[in-house]
PDB file of C-alpha atoms in Angstrom:
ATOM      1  CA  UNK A   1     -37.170 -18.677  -0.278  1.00 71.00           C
ATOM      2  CA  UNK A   2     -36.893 -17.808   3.204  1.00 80.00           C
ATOM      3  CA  UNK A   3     -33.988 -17.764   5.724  1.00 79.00           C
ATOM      4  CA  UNK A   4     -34.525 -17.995   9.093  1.00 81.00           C
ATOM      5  CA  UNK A   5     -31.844 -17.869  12.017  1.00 74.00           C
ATOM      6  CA  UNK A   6     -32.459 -20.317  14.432  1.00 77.00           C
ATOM      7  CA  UNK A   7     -33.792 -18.923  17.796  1.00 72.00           C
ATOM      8  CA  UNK A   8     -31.112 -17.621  20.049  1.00 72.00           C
ATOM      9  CA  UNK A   9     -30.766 -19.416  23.091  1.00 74.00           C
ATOM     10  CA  UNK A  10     -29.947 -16.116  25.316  1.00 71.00           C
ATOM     11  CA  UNK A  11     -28.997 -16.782  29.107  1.00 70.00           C
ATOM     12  CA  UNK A  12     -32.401 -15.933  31.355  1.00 81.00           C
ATOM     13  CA  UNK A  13     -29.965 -15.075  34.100  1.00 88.00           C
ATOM     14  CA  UNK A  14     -28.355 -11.184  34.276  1.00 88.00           C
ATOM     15  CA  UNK A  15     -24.793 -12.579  35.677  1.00 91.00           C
ATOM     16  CA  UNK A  16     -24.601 -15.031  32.577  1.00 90.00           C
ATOM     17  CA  UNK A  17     -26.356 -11.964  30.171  1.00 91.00           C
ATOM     18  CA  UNK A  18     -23.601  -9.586  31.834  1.00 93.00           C
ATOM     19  CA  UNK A  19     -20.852 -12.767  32.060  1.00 94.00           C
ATOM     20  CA  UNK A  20     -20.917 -13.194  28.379  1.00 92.00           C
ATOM     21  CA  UNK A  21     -21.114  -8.942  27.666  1.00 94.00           C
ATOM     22  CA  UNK A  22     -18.067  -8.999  29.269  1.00 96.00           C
ATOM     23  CA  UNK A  23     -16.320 -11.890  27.416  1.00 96.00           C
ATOM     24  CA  UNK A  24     -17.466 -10.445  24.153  1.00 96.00           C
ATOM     25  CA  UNK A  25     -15.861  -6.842  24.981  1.00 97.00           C
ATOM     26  CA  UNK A  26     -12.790  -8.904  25.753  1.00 98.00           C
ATOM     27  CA  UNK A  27     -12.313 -10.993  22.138  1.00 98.00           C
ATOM     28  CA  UNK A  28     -13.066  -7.532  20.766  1.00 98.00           C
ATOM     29  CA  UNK A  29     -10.490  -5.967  22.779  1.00 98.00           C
ATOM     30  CA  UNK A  30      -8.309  -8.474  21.850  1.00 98.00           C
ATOM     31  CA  UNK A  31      -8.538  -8.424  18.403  1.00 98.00           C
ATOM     32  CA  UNK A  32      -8.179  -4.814  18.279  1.00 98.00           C
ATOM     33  CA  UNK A  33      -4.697  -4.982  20.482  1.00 98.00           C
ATOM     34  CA  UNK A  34      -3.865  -7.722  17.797  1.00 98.00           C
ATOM     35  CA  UNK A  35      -4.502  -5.710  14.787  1.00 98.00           C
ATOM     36  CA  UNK A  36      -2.908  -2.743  16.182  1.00 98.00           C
ATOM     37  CA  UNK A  37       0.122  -4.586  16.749  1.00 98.00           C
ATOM     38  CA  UNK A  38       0.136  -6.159  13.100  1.00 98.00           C
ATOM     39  CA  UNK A  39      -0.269  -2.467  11.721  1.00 98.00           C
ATOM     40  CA  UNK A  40       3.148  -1.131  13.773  1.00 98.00           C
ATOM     41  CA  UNK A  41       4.999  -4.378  13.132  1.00 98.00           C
ATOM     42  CA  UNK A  42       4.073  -3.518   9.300  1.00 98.00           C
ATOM     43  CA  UNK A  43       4.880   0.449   9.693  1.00 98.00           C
ATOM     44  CA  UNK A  44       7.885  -0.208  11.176  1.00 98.00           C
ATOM     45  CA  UNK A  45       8.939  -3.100   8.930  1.00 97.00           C
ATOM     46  CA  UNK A  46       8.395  -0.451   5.852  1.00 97.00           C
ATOM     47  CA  UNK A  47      10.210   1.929   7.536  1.00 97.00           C
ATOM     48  CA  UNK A  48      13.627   0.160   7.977  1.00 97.00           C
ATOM     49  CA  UNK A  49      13.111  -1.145   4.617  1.00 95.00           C
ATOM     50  CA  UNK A  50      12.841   2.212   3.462  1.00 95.00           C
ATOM     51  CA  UNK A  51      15.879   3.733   4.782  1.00 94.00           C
ATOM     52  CA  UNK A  52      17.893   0.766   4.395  1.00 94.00           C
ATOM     53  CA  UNK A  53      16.965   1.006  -0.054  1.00 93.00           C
ATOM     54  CA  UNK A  54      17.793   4.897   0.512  1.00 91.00           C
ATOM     55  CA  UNK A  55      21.095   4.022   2.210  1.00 90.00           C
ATOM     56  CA  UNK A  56      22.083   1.550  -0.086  1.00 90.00           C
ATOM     57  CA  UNK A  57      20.928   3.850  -3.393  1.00 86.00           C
ATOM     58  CA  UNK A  58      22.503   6.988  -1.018  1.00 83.00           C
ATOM     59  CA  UNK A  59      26.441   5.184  -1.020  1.00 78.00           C
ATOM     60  CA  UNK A  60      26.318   3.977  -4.262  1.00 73.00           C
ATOM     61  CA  UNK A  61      25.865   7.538  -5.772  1.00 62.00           C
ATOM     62  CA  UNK A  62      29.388   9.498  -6.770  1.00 57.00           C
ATOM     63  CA  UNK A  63      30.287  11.965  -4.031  1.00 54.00           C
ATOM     64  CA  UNK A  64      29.344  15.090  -6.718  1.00 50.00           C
ATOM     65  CA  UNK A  65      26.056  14.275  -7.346  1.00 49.00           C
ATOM     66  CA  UNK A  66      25.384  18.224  -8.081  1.00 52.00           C
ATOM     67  CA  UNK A  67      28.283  18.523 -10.296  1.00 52.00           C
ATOM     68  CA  UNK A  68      28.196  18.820 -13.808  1.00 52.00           C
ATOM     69  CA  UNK A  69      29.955  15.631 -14.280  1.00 51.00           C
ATOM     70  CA  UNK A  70      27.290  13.715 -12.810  1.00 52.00           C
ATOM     71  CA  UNK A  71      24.982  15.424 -15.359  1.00 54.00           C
ATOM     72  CA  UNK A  72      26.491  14.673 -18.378  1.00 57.00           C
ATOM     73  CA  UNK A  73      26.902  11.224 -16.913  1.00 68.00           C
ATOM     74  CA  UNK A  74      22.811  10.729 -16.769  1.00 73.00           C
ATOM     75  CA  UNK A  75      22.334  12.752 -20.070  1.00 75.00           C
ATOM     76  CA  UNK A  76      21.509  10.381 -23.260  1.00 77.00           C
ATOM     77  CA  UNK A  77      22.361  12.554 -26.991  1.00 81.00           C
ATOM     78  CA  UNK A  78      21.258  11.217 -30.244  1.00 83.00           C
ATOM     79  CA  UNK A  79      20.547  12.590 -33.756  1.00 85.00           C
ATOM     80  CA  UNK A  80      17.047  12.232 -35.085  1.00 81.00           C
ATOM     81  CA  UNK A  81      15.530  12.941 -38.462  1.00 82.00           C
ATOM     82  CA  UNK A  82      11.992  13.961 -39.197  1.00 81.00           C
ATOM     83  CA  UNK A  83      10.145  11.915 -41.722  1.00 82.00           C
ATOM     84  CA  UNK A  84       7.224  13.394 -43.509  1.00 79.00           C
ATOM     85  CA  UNK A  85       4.217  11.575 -44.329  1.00 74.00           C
ATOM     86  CA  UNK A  86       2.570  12.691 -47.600  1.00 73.00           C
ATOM     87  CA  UNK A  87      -0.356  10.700 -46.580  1.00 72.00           C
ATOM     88  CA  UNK A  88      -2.974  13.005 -44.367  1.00 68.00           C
ATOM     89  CA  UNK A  89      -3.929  10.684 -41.211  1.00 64.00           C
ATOM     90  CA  UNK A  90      -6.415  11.947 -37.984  1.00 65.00           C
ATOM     91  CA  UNK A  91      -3.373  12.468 -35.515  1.00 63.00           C
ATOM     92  CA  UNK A  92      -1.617  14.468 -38.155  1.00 54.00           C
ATOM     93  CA  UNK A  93      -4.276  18.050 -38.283  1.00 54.00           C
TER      94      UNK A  93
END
């Protein structure tokens, strides 16, 4: 199975060849400006959001964060007890 374009219908004339060069650059030009202008409205967008999270996470914080307080505040303890398996298993060698 074969697929075949239809034949192009090109303009004969070089003001319509160079006309529709022209228009061509332009959509592309045009697209590009648009794309461009997506990409900063999404940069910046991330960017606030960004620094608004680290502001909010920044004041909710205790004023010491380097003090020891604030250490022993983030520290979990527990006891733990070591069982021994008698049985010999792959992960145990």
């Amino acid at each position: 199975m074969r697929f075949v374009l239809p034949a192009s219908r090109r303009a004969r004339h070089p003001l319509a060849r160079a006309l529709s060069v022209l228009l061509g650059l332009a959509v592309i030009g045009v697209l590009m400006v648009f794309g461009l202008v997506v990409a900063g409205v999404l940069l910046v967008g991330g960017l606030v959001l960004l620094a608004v999270r680290q502001w909010k996470l920044g004041s909710s914080r205790p004023a010491a964060a380097g003090s020891r307080a604030s250490h022993h505040a983030q520290t979990i303890e527990g006891e733990f007890v070591v069982l021994r398996d008698s049985r010999n298993t792959a992960h145990s060698h």
